[in-house]
Short mmCIF file of C-alpha atoms and ligand atoms in Angstrom, two decimals:
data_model
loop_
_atom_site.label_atom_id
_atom_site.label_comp_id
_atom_site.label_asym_id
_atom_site.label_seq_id
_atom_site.Cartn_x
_atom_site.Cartn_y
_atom_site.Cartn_z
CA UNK A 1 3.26 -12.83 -9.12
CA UNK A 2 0.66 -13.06 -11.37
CA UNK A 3 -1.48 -10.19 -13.10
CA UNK A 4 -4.76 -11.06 -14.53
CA UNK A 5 -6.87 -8.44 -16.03
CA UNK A 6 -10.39 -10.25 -16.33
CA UNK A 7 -13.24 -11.66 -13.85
CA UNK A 8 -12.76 -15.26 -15.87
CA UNK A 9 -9.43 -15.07 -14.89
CA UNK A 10 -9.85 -14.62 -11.36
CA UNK A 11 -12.61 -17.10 -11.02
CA UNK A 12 -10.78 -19.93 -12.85
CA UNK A 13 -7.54 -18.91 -10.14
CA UNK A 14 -9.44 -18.83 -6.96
CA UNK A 15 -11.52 -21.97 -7.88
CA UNK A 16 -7.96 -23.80 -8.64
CA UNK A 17 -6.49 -22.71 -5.67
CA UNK A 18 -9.63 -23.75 -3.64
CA UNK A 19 -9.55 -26.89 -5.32
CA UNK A 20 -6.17 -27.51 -4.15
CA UNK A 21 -6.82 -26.71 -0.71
CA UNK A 22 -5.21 -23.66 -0.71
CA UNK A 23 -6.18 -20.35 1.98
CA UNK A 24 -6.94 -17.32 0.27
CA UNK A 25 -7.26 -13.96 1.40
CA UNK A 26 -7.91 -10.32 -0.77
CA UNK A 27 -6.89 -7.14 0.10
CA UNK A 28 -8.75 -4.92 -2.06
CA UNK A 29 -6.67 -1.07 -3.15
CA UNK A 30 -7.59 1.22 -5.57
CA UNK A 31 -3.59 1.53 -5.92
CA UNK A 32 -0.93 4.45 -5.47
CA UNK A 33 0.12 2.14 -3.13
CA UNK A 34 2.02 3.17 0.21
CA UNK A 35 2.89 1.43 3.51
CA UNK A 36 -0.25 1.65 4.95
CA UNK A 37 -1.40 -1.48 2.18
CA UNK A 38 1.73 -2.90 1.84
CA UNK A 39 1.33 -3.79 5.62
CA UNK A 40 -2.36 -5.47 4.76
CA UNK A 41 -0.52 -7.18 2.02
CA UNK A 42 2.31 -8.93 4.52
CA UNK A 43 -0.35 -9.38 7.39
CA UNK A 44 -2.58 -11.76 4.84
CA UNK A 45 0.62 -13.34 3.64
CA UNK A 46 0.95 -14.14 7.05
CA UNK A 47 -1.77 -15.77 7.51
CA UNK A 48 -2.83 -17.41 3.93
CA UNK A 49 -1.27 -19.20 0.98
CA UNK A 50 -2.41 -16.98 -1.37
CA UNK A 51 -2.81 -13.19 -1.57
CA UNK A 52 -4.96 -11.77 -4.21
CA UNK A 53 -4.43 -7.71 -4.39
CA UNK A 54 -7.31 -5.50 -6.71
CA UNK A 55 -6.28 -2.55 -7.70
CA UNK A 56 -8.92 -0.83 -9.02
CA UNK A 57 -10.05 2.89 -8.71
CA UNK A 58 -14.11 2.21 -8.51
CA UNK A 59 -15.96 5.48 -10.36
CA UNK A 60 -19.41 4.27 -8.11
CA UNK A 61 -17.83 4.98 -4.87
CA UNK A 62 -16.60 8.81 -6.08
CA UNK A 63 -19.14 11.48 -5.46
CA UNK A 64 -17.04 13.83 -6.54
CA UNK A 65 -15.83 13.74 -10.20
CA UNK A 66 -12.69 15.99 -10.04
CA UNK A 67 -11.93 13.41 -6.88
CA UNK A 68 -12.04 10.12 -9.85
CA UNK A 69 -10.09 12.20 -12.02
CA UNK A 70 -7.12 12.95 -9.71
CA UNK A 71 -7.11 10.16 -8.24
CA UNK A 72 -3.35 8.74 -8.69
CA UNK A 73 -2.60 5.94 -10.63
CA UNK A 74 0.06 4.25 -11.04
CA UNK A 75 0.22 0.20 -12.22
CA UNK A 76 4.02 -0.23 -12.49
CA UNK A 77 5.34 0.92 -9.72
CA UNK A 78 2.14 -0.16 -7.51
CA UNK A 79 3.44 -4.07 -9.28
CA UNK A 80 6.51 -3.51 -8.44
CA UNK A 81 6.26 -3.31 -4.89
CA UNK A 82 3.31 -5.52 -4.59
CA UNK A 83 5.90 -9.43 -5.35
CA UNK A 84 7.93 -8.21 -2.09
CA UNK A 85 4.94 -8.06 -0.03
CA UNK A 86 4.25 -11.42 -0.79
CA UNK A 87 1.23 -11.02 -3.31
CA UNK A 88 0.57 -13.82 -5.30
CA UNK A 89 -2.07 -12.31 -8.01
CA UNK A 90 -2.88 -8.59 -8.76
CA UNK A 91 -6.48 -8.14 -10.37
CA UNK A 92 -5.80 -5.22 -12.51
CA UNK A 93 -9.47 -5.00 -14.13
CA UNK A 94 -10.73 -2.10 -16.33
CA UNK A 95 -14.12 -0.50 -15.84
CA UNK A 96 -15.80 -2.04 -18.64
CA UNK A 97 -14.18 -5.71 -16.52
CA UNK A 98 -16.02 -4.65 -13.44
CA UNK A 99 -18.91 -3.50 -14.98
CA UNK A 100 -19.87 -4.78 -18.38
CA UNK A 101 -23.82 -3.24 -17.45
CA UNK A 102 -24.33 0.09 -15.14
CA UNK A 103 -25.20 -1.54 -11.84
CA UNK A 104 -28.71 -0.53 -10.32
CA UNK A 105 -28.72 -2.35 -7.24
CA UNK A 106 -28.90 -0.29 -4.20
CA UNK A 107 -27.63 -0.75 -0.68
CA UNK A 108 -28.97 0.83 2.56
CA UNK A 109 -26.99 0.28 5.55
CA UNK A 110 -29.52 2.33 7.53
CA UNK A 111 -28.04 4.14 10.53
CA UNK A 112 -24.96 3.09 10.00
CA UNK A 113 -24.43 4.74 6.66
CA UNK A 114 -26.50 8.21 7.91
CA UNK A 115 -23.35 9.47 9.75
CA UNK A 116 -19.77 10.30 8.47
CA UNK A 117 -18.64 9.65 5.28
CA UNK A 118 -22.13 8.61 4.22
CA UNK A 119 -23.66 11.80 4.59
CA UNK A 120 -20.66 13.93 3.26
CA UNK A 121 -20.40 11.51 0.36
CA UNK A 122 -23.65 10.48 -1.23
CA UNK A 123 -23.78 7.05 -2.71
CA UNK A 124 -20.55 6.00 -1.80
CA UNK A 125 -21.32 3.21 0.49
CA UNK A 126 -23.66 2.05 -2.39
CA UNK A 127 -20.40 2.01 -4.83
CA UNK A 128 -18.18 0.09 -2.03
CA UNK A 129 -20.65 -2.16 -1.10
CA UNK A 130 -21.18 -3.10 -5.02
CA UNK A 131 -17.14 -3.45 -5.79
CA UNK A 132 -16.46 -5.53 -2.36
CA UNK A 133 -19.29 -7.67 -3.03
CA UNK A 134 -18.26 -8.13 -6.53
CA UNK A 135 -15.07 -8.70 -5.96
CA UNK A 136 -15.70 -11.27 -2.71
CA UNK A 137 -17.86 -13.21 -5.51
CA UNK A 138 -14.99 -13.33 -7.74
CA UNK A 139 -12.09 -14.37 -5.79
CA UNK A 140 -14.27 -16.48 -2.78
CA UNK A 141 -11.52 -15.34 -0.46
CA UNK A 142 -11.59 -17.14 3.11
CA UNK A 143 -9.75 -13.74 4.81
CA UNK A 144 -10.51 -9.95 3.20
CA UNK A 145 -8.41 -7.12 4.97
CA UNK A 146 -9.25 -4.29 5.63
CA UNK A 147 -7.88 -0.61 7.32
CA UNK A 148 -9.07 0.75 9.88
CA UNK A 149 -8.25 4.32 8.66
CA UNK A 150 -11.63 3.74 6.86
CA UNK A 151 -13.44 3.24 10.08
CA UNK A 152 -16.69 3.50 8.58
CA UNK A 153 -15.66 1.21 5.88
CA UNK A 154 -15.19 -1.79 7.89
CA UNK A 155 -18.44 -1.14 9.97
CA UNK A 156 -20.40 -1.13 6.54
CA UNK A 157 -18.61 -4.32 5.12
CA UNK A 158 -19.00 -6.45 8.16
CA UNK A 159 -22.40 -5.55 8.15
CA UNK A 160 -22.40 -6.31 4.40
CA UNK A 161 -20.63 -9.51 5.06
CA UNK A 162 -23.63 -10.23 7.94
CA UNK A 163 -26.35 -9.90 6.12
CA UNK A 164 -25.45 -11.60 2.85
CA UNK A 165 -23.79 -14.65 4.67
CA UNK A 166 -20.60 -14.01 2.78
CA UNK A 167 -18.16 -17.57 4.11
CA UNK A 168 -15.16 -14.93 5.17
CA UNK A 169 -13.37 -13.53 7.88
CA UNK A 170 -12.94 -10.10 7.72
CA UNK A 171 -9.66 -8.33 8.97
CA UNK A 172 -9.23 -5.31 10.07
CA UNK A 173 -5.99 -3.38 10.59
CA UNK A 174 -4.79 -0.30 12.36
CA UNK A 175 -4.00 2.83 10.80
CA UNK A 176 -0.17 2.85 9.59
CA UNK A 177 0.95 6.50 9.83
CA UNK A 178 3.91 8.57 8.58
CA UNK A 179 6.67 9.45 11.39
CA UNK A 180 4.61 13.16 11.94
CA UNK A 181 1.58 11.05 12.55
CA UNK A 182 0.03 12.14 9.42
CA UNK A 183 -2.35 8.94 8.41
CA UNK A 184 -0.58 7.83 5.16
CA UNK A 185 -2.86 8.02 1.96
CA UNK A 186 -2.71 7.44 -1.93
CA UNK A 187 -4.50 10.99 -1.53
CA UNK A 188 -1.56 12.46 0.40
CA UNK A 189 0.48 12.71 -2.83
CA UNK A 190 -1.31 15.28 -3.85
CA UNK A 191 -0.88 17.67 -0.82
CA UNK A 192 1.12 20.56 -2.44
CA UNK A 193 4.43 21.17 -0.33
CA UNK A 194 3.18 23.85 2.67
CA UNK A 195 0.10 21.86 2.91
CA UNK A 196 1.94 18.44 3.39
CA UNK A 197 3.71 20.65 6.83
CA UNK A 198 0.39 21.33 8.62
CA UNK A 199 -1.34 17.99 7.52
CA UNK A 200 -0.15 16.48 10.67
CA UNK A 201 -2.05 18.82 12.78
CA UNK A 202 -5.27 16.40 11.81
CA UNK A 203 -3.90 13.64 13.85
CA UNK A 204 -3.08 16.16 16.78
CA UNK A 205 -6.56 17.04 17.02
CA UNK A 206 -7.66 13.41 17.12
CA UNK A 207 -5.15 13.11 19.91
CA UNK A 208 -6.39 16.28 21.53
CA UNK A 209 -10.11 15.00 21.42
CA UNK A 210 -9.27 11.77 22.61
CA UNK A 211 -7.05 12.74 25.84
CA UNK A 212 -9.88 15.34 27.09
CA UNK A 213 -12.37 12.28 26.82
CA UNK A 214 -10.18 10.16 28.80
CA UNK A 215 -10.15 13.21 31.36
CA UNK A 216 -13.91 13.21 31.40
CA UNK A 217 -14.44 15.97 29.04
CA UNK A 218 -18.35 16.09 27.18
CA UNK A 219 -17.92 15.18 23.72
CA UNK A 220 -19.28 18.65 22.43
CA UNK A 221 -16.55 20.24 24.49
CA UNK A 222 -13.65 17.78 23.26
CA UNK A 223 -14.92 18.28 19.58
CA UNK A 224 -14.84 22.24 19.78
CA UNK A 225 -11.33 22.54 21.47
CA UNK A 226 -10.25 19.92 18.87
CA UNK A 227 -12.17 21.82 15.76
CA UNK A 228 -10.74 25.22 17.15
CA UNK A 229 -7.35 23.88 17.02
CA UNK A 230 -7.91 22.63 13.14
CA UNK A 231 -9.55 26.06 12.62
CA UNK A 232 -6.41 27.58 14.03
CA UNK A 233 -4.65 27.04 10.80
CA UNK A 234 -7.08 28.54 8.09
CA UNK A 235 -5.61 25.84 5.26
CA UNK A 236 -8.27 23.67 6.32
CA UNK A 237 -11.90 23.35 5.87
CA UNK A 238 -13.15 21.19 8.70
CA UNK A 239 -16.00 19.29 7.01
CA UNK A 240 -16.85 17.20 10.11
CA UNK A 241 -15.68 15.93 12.96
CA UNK A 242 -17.84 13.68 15.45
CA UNK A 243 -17.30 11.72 18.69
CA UNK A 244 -19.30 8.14 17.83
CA UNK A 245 -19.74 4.45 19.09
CA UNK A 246 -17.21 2.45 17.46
CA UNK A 247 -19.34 -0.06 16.15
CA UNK A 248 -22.65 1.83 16.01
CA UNK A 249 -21.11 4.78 14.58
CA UNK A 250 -23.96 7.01 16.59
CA UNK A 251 -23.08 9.74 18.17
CA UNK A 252 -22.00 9.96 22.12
CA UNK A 253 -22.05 12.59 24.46
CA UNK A 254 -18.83 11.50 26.11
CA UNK A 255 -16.25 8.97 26.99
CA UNK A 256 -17.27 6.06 29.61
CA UNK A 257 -14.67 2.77 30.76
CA UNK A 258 -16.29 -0.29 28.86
CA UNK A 259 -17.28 1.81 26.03
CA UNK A 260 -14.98 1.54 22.61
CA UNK A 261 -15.54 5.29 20.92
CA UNK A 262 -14.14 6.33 17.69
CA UNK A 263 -13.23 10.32 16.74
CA UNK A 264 -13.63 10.82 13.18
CA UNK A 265 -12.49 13.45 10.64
CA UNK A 266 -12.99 14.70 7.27
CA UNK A 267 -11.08 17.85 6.24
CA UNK A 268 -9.76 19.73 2.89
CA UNK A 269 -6.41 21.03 2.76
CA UNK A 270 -4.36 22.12 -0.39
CA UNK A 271 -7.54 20.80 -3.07
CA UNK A 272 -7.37 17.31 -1.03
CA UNK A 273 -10.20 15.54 1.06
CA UNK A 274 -8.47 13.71 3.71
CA UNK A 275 -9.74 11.48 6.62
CA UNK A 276 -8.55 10.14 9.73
CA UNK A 277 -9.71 8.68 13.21
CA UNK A 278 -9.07 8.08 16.32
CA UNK A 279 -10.48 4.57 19.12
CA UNK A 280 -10.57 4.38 22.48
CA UNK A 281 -10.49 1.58 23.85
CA UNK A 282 -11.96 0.48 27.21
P1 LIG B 301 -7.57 2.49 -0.67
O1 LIG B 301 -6.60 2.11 -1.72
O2 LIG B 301 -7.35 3.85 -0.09
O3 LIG B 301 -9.00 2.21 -1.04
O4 LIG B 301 -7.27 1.52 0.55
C1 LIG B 301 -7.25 0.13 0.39
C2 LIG B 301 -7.26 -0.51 1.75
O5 LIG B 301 -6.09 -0.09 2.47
C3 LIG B 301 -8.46 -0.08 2.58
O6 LIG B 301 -8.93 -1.17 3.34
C4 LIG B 301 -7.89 1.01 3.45
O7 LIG B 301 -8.57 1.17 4.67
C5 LIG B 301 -6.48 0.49 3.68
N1 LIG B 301 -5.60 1.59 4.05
C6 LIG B 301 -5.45 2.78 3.40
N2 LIG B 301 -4.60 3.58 4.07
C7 LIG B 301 -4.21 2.89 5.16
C8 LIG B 301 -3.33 3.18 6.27
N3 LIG B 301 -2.70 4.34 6.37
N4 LIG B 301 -3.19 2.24 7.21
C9 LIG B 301 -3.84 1.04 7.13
N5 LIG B 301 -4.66 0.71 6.12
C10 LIG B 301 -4.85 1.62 5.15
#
């Protein structure tokens, strides 16, 4: 595995490799790396010849500066695990690497971005957007994966990959969870102890929500009997939680065959922002 530090570097070994015929695909981290991206990693092994992981915590797409600050890091042992996989070159790039001037370009993803974690989190659609299109430029990837524990996330970059005709598939792959359910996270390391015990109770509530739509509950009644159960154990502060179209992200007033719906959180439990969701299919 290779580890190559600068945007020269990457562009001279993704224009070799395209040279030579070779299918690429990305799988863009900001590190602290668990399961959940080790399992992107193998899935674009699967499918291409070469697998190009960034690491790289991005300061535009942090709101919150205590949130930039805490975020773990952690190089070596993220490296280490990274070969087995089957990644063939980690970008490791500093901040100065990714952005030699401030960028002042702006992104508006319109309705898409007015819900969620685009409303709780000013600006950081704008930051993702910027990285993912920066680093789709540099490495000219023909696959880019993709969780779908960012729900949102994927809507936005599709939509980003749309509109500026980037020549790649996107991927997107289903939440990988711990054995309690809890979603896994680079965030969840910093869960103190206790809080780590109840954190599961976030993907309960997604399951609660979800079963009384497929009963024919109304959305407002699954999202208060699923709130009132998070609210049920005072370490966490609910910040939202909303019943949506899974591709339009708007809101729905219930559950109906044919229609794919997505229940997303965002909550705060032991000094920690965490996320999660939830689709029904059809
Ligand atoms: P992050 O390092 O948190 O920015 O995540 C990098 C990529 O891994 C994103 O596309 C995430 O959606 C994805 N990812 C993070 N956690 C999980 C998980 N538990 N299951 C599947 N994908 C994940």
């Amino acid at each position: 595995m290779e580890i190559l530090h600068t945007a020269a570097a990457l562009q001279a070994y993704t224009e070799n490799c395209r040279r030579a015929g070779l299918r690429l695909a990305l799988v863009p981290t900001m590190g602290a790396l668990h399961e959940g991206h080790l399992q992107l990693v193998r899935a674009a092994a699967q499918a291409c010849d070469v697998v190009i992981v960034s690491i790289f915590v991005n300061p535009t797409q942090f709101n919150n500066p205590d949130d930039f600050r805490l975020y773990p890091r952690l190089p070596e042992a993220d490296a280490n695990m990274l070969a087995p996989a089957g990644c063939t070159v980690l970008f490791l790039p500093s901040v100065e690497e990714m952005y030699p001037k401030p960028s002042v370009m702006k992104f508006d993803f319109g309705a898409l971005e007015r819900v969620m974690e685009g409303t709780h989190r000013p600006g950081h659609f704008n930051g993702v957007a910027t990285v993912v299109g920066k680093l789709f430029h540099l490495s000219r990837p023909h696959q880019a994966y993709f969780g779908q524990k960012d729900w949102q996330q994927v809507a936005i970059v599709q939509q980003m990959v749309a509109d500026l005709a980037f020549d790649l598939e996107l991927v997107s792959f289903p939440t990988v969870r711990e054995a309690d359910g809890l979603a896994m996270s680079s965030r969840n390391r910093r869960l103190p102890a206790e809080a780590r015990t109840v954190a599961p109770r976030l993907y309960a509530a997604l399951q609660l929500a979800a079963e009384q739509l497929r009963q024919g509950a109304s959305a407002a009644a699954a999202q208060q009997a699923a709130s009132a159960y998070i609210a049920s154990e005072p370490a966490f502060t609910l910040e939202y939680f909303e019943i949506a179209d899974a591709q339009t992200l708007q809101p729905v007033s219930g559950w109906h065959p044919g229609q794919p719906v997505v229940v997303c959180l965002a909550a705060h439990l032991g000094g920690v922002r965490l996320i999660d969701n939830i689709v029904l299919q059809p």
